[in-house]
Coordinates of C-alpha atoms in Angstrom, one line a residue:
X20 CA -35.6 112.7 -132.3
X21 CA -38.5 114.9 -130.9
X22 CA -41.8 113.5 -132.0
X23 CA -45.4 115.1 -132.6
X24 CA -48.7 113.9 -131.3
X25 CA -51.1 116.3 -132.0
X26 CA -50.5 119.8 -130.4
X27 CA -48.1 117.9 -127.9
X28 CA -44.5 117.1 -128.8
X29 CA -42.3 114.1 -127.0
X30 CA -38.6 114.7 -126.6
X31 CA -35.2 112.7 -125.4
X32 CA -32.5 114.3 -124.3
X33 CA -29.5 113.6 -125.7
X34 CA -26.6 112.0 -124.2
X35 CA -23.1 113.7 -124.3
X36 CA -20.1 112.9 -122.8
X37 CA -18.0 116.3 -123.8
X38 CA -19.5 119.2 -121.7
X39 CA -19.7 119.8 -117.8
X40 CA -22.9 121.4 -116.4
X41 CA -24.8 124.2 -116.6
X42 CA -28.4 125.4 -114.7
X43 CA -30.1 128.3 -116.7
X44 CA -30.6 130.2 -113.6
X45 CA -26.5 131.0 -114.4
X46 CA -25.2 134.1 -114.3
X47 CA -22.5 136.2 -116.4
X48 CA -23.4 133.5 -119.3
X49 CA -21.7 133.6 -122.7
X50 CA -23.7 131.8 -125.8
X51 CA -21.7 131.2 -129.0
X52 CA -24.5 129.8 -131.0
X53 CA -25.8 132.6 -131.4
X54 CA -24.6 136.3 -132.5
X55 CA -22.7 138.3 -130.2
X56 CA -24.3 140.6 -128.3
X57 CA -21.5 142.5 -126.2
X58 CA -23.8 144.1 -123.5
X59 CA -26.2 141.0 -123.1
X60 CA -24.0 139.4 -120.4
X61 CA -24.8 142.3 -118.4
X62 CA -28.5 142.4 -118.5
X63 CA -28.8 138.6 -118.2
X64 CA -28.8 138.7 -114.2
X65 CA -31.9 140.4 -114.4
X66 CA -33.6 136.6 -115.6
X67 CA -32.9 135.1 -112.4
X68 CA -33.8 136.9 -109.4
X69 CA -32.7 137.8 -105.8
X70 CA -31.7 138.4 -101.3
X71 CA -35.1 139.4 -99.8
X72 CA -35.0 137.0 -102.5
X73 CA -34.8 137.5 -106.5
X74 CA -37.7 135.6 -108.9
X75 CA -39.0 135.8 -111.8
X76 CA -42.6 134.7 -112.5
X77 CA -41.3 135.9 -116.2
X78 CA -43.4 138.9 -115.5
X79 CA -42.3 138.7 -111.9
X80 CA -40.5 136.8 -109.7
X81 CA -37.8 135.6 -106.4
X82 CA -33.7 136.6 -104.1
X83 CA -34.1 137.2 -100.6
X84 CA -35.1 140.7 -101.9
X85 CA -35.0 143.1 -105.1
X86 CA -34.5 143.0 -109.2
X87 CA -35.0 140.7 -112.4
X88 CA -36.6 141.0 -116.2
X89 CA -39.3 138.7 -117.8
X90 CA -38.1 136.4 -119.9
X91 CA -41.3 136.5 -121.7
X92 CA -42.6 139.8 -124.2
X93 CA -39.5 140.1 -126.7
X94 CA -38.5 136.5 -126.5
X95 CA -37.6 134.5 -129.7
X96 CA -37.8 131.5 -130.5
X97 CA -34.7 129.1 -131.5
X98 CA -36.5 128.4 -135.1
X99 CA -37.8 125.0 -134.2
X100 CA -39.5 123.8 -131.2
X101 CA -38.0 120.3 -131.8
X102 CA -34.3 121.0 -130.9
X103 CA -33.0 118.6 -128.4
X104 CA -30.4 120.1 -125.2
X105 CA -27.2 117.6 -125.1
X106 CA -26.9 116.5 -121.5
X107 CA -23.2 115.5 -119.9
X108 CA -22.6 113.2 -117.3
X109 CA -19.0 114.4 -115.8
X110 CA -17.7 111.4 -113.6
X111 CA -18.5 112.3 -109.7
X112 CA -16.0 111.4 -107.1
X113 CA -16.6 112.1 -102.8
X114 CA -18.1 111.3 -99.8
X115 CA -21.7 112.4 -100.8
X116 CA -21.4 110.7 -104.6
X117 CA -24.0 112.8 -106.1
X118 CA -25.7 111.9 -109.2
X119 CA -24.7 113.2 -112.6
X120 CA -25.2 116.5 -113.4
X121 CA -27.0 118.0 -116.5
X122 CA -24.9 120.0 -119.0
X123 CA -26.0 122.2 -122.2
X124 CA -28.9 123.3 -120.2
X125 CA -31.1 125.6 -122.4
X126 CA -31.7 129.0 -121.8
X127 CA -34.3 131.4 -122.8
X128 CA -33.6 133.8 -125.4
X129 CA -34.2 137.5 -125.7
X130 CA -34.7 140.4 -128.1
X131 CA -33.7 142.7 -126.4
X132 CA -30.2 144.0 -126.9
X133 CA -29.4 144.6 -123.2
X134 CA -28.2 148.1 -121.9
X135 CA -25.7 150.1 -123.8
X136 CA -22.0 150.6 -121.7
X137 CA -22.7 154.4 -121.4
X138 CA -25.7 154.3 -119.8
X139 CA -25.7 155.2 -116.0
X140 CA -25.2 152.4 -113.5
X141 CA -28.8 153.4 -112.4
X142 CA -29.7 152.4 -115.5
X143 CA -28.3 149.5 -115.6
X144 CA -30.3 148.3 -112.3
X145 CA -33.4 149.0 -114.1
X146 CA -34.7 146.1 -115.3
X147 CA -36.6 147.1 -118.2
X148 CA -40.4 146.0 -117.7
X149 CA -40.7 143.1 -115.4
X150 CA -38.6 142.7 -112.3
X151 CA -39.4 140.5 -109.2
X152 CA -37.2 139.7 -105.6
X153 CA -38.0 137.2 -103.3
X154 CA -37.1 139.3 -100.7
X155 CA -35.7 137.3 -97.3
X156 CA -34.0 140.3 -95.2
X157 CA -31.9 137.8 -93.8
X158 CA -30.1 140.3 -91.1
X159 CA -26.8 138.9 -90.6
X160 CA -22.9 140.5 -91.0
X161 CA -21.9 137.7 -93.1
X162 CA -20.6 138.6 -96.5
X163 CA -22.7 141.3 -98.3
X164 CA -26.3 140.3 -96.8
X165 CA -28.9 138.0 -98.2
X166 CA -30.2 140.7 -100.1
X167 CA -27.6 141.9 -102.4
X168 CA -25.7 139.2 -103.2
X169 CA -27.5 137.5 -105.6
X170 CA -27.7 140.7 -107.6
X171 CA -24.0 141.7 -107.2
X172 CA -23.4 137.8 -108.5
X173 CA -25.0 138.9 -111.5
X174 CA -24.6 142.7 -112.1
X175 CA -21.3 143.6 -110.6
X176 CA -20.9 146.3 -108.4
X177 CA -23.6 148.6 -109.3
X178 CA -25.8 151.7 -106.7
X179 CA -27.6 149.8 -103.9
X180 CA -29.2 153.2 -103.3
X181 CA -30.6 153.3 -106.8
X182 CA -32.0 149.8 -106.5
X183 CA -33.2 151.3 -103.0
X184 CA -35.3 153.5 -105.1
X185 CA -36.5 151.2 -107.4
X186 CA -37.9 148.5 -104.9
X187 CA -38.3 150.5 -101.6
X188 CA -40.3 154.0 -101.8
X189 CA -44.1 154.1 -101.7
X190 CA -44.1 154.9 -105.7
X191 CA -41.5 151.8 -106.8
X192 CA -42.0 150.4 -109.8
X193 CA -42.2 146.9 -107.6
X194 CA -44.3 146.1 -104.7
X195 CA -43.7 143.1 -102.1
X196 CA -45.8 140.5 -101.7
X197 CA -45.5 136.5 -100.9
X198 CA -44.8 135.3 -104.1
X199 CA -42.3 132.9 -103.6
X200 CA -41.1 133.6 -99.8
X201 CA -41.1 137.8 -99.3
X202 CA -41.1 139.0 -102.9
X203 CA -40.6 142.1 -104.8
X204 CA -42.8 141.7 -108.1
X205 CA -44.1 144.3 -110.6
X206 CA -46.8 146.3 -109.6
X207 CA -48.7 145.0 -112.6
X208 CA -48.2 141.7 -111.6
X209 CA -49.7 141.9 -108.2
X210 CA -53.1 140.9 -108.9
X211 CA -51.9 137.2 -110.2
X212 CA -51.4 136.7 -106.7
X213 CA -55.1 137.7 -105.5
X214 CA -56.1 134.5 -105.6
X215 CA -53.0 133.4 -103.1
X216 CA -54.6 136.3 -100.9
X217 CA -58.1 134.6 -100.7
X218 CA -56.4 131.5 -100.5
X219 CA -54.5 133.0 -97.0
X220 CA -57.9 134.4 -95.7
X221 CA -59.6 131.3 -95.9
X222 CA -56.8 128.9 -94.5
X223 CA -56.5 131.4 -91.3
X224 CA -60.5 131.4 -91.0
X225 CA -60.6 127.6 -90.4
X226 CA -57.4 126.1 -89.8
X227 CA -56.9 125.4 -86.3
X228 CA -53.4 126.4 -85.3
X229 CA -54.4 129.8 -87.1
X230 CA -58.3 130.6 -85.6
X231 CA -56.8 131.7 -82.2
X232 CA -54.6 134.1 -83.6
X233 CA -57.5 135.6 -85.9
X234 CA -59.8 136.3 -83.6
X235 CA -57.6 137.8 -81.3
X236 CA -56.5 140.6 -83.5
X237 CA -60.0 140.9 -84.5
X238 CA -60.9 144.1 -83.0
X239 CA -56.8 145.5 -83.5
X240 CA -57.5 145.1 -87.3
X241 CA -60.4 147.0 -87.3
X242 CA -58.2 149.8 -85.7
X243 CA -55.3 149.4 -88.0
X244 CA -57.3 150.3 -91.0
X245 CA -58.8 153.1 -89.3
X246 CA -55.9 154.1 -88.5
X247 CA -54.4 153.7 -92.1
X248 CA -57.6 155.2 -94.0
X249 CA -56.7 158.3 -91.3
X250 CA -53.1 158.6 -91.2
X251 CA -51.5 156.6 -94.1
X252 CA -48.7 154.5 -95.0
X253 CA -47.0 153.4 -91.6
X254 CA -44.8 150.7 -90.4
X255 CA -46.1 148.6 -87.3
X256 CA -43.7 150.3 -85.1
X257 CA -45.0 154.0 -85.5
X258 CA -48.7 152.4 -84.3
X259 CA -49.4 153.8 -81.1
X260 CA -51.2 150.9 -79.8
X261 CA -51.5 149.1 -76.2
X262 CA -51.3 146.0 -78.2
X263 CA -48.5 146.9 -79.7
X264 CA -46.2 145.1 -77.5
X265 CA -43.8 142.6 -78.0
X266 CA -44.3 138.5 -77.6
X267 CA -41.0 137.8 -77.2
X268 CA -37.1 138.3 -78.6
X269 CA -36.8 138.1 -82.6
X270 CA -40.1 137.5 -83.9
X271 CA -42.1 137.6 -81.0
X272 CA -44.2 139.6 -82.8
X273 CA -46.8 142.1 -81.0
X274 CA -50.6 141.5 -81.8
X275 CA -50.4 145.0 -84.1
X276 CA -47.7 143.3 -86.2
X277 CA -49.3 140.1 -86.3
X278 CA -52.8 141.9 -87.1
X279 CA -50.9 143.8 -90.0
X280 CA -49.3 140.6 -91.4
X281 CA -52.8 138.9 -91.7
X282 CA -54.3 142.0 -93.7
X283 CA -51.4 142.0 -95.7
X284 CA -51.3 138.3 -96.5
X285 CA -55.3 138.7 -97.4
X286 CA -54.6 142.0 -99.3
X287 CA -56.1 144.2 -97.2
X288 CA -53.6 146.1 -96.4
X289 CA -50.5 146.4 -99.2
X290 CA -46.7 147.3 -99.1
X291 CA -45.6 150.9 -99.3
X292 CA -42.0 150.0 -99.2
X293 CA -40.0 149.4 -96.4
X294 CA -38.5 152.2 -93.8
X295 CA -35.1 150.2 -92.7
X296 CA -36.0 146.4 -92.6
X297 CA -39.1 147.2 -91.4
X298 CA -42.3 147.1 -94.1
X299 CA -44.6 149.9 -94.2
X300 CA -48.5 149.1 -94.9
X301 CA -51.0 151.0 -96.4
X302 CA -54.4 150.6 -98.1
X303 CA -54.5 149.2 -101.7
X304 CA -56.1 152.6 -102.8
X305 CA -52.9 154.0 -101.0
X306 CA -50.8 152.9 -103.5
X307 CA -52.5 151.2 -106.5
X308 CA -54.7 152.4 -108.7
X309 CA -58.6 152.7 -107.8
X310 CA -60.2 148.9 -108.9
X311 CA -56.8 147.4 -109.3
X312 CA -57.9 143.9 -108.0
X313 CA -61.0 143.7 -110.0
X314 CA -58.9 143.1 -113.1
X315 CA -57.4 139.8 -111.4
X316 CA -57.4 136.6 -113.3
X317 CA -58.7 133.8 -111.4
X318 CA -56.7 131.1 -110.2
X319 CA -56.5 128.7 -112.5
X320 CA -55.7 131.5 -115.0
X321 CA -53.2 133.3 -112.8
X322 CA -51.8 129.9 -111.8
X323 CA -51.0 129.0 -115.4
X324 CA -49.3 132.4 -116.2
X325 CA -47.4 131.9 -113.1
X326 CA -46.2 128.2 -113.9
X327 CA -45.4 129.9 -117.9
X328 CA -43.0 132.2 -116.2
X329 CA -41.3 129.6 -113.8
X330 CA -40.7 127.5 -116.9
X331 CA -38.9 130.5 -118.9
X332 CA -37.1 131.1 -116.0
X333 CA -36.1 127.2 -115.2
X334 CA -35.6 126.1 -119.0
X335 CA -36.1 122.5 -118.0
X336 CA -37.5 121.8 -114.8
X337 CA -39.7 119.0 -112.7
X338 CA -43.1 119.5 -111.8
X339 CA -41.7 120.6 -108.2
X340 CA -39.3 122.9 -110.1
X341 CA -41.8 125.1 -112.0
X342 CA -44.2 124.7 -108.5
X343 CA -41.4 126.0 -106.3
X344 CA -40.7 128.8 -108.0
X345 CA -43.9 130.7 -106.9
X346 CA -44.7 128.1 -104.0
X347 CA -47.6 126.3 -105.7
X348 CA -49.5 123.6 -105.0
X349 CA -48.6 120.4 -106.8
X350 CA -52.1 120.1 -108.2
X351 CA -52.4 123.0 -109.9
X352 CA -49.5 123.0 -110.9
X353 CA -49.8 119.7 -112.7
X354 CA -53.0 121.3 -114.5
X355 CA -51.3 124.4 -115.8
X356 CA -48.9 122.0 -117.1
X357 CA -50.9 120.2 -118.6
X358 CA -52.9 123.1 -120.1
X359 CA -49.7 124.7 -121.4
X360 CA -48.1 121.4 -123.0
X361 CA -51.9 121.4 -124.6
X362 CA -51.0 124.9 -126.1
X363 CA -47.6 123.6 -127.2
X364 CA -45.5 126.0 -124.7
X365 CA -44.1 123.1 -122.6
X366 CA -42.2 120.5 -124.3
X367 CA -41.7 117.3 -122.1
X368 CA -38.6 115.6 -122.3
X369 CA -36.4 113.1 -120.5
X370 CA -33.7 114.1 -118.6
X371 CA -31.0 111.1 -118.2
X372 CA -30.2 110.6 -114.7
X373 CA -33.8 112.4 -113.3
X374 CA -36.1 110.1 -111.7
X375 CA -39.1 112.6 -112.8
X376 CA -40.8 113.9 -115.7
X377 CA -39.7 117.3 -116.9
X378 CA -41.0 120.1 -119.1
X379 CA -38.4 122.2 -121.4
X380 CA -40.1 125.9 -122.4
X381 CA -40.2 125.6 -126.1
X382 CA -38.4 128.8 -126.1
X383 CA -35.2 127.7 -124.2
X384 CA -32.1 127.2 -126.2
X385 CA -28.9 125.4 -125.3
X386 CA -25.8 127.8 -124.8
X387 CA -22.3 126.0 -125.8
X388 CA -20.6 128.0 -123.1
X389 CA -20.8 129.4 -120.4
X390 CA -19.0 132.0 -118.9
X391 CA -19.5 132.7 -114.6
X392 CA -17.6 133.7 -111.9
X393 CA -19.9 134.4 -108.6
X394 CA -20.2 133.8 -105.0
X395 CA -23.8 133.0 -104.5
X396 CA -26.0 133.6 -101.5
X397 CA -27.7 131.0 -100.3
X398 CA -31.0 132.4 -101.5
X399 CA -29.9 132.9 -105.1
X400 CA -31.9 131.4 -107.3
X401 CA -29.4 129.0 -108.4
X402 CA -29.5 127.0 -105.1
X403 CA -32.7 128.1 -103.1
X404 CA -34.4 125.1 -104.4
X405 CA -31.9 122.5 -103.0
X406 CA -33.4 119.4 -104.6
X407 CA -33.0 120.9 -108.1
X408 CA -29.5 122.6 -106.7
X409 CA -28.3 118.8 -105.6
X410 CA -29.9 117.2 -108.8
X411 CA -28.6 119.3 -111.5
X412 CA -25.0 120.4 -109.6
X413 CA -24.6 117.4 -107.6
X414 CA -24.4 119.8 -104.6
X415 CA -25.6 119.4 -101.6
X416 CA -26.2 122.6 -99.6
X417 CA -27.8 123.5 -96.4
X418 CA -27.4 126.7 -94.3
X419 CA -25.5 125.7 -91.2
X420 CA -25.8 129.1 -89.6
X421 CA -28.8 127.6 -87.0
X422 CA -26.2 124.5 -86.7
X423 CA -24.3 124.5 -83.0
X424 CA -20.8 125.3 -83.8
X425 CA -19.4 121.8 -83.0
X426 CA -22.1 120.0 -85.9
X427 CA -20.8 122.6 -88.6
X428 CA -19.3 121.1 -91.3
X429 CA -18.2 123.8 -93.7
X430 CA -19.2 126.9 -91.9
X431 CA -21.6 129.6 -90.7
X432 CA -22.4 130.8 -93.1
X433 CA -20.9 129.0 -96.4
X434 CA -21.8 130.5 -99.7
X435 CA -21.3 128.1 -103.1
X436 CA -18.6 129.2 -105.6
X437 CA -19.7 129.4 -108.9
X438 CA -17.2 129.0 -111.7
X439 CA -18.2 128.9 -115.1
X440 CA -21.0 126.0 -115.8
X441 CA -20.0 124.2 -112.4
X442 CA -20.3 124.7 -108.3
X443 CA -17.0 123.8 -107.5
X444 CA -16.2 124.8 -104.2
X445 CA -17.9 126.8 -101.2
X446 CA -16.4 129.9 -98.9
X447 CA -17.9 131.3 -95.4
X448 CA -17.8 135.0 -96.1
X449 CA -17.9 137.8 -93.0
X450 CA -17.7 140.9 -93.5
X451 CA -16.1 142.3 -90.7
X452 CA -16.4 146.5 -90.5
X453 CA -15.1 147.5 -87.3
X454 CA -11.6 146.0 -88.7
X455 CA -12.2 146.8 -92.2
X456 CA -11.2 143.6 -93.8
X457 CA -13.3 140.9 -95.5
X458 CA -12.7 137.8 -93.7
X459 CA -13.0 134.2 -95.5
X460 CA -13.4 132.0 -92.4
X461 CA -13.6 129.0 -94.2
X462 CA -12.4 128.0 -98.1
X463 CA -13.4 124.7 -99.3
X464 CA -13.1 122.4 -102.4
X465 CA -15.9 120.6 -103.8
X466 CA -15.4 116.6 -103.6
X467 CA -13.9 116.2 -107.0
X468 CA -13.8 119.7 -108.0
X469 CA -10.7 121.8 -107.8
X470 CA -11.8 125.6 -107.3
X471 CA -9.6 128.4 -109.2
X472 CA -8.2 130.1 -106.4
X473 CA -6.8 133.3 -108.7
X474 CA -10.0 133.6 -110.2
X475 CA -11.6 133.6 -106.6
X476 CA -9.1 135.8 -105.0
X477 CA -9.5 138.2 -107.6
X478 CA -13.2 138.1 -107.1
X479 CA -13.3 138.3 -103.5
X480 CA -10.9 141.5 -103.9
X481 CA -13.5 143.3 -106.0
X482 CA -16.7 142.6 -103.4
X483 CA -14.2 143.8 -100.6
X484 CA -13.9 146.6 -102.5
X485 CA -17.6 147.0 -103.4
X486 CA -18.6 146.6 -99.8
X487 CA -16.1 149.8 -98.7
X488 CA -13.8 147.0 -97.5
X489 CA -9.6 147.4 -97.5
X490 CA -7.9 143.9 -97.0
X491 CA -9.0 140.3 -98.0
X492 CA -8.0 137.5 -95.0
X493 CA -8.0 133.9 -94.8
X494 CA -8.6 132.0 -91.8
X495 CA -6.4 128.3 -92.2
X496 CA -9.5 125.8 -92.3
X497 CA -11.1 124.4 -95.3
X498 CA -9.0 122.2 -98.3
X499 CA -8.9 125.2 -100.1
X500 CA -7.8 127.7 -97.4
X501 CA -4.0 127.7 -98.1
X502 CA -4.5 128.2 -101.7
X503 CA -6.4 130.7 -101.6
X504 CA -4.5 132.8 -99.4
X505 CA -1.3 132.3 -101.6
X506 CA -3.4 133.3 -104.2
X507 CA -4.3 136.7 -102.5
X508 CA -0.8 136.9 -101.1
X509 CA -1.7 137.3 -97.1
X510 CA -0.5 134.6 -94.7
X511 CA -3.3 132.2 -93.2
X512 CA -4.6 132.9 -89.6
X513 CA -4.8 130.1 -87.4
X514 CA -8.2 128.9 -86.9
X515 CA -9.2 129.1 -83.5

């Protein structure tokens, strides 16, 4: 039983042996212990972020890049703050033996209603007052882009133009910044990061792999915002510039580039949206409203709003959970903690199986089901944290599309199946366009998981179709391979 001490509260987590697990960064979730709200499932993939990359520091936050709601104004609380999550301990069986996962994982609840069926699909990207992306652009053909997925695990097909609109123009309702890796966040919600800017200036000012750089692009800086105060918004490539010349392939960036990405890290320069995957800059006054960084909290203010956010968004998380989710450091994020568990917004608990301490938000609740069906990208924010990914799933995930062919174990570029409350197998999508056919090179079940192949075929079919894709094949490599394709009724290619 949860105790009191104080303004501080103690609590155990239960034991359970009857449920498998759940993370509260789920998607298409179902909660019967509560009423029934028929459009909420929809509106719940805006908690949890995106592929630039989706966040949510509650008023804002990270997928690699674009939409997601607060979980914070219009929340309610679950009527006491000493309700204790059951936790399930499914037996593990495989190579890797992972630890036991987690189940009945608490999840914050809403107000709000969700968007009503006959409202337009635009309308349904909107995500109501506080939306954030931590936006990788990940440029790769491999299923539908780092981007989108994570959204499209959670929404459905919906208007990728719309959502354009919404996170990409000079006038969108979110603006980019680093907030977790590449972010969208509310514009609002810029200024909590103005103490990361400082932060940046003065670790490039005195850090000795970064002084070089600095005072090389001295003099280009001073041009760029001359050039910006005269001309406005521009990406680096439309800068006429003899520096403007490229260091290398990739990211050999050119001294313009590099002399933009140091005023925009300090917040000298701002983004005006992006023209392609290129980000345009522009002056704060550009784009924000006159004084808008004079309003900024400090940073041990801004630090603790951002650390109340990462803990609607978590439910239960570590320390390095609730740092993570807007890179903090580990120090202040141990202070906001403590400051919050103070105020009686944190809850600590113990979570069986966890080595470390962990925090519920008081306003999480625990769902009794769950109801998902996603292929996730690997920076969804289910799994972009792979310590909390491995410790609450039990899955161990790492990208393997840097990996030399021969070292691969499951794929290129191998995305994790979700299925209800569990990660239960993993697929290596392509999408091919030249032969109009969406090509699952590899098909794998977890070690003692046993994927729904009908359930996954008839998922795979509707992103084919979302992604202007005709046919669904199957190359003949993975434990799951020759399942699946039975399931989707197409004969296996040989592999290789």
């Amino acid at each position: 039983m949860p105790t009191r001490k104080g303004t501080r509260m103690s609590l155990k987590i239960v034991i359970s042996q009857t449920k498998s697990a759940i993370t509260p960064a789920m998607t298409s979730t179902r909660h019967e212990n509560a009423p029934r709200d028929p459009h909420a499932d929809r509106h719940r993939f805006l908690d949890h972020g995106i592929g630039v990359r989706l966040l949510d520091p509650s008023h804002a936050l990270t997928v690699s890049t674009r939409c997601r709601r607060s979980t914070g104004r219009g929340m309610d609380r679950i009527g006491t703050r000493c309700r204790a999550p059951s936790v399930a301990f499914p037996p593990w069986s495989g190579r890797h033996s992972p630890p036991p996962r987690p189940a009945g994982w608490p999840w914050p609840r809403r107000g709000s209603a969700g968007p009503d069926r006959k409202r337009s699909r635009r309308a349904r990207c909107r995500p109501a007052r506080h939306v954030s992306a931590c936006c990788r652009s990940t440029p790769s053909t491999s299923s539908s882009g780092a981007t989108t997925s994570p959204l499209y695990a959670r929404l459905g097909a919906y208007d990728k133009a719309a959502l354009d609109r919404l996170t990409l123009t000079q006038r969108s309702p979110w603006i980019e910044y680093w907030a977790h890796e590449a972010a969208f966040v509310p514009r609002d919600d810029l200024r909590l990061f103005r103490w990361r800017m400082d932060a940046y200036r003065e670790r490039d000012a005195t850090r000795p792999n970064r002084v070089a750089g600095v005072e090389r692009t001295a003099r280009v800086r001073g041009e760029l915002l001359a050039l910006l105060a005269a001309q406005g918004p521009m990406p680096a490539s439309a800068v006429e510039h003899e520096s403007n010349v490229r260091r290398g392939p990739w990211w050999g960036w050119s001294d313009v580039k590099h002399g933009l990405e140091q005023l925009f890290r300090w917040g000298d320069v701002v983004s005006a949206g992006r023209a392609g995957f290129e980000r345009v800059y522009a002056l704060p006054d550009q784009v924000l409203p006159a004084g808008y960084f004079a309003t900024a909290p400090d940073r041990q203010d801004a630090v603790r709003e951002l650390v109340r956010r990462s803990a609607r968004a978590v439910g239960i998380g570590t320390r390095a959970d609730l740092a993570d989710h807007h890179r903090l450091r580990a120090d202040d994020t141990a202070a906001a903690i403590a400051d919050l568990e103070d105020a009686g917004e944190l809850v600590p608990v113990s979570v069986a199986g966890w080595k470390d301490r962990a925090w519920m938000h008081v306003d999480a609740r625990v769902p009794r089901r769950v109801d998902a069906d996603a292929v996730l990208s690997p920076f969804d924010p289910v799994v972009w944290f792979r310590p909390r990914a491995e410790r609450v799933f039990g899955f161990h995930y790492r990208i393997e599309i840097y990996t030399p062919a021969p070292k691969r174990v499951f794929g290129y570029y191998v995305l994790p199946v979700l299925q209800d409350e569990a990660l239960v197998g993993r697929v290596d999508l392509k999408s091919d366009r030249q032969r109009g056919v969406l090509h699952v090179r590899t098909a794998w079940h977890e070690p003692g998981s046993v994927v729904d192949v009908d359930r996954l075929a008839a998922l795979l079919r509707r992103t084919a179709a979302w992604q202007g894709l005709g046919d669904v094949e199957v190359t003949d490599r993975g434990t799951a391979a020759a399942d699946l394709a039975g399931a989707l009724g197409v004969r296996p290619r040989r592999d290789g």
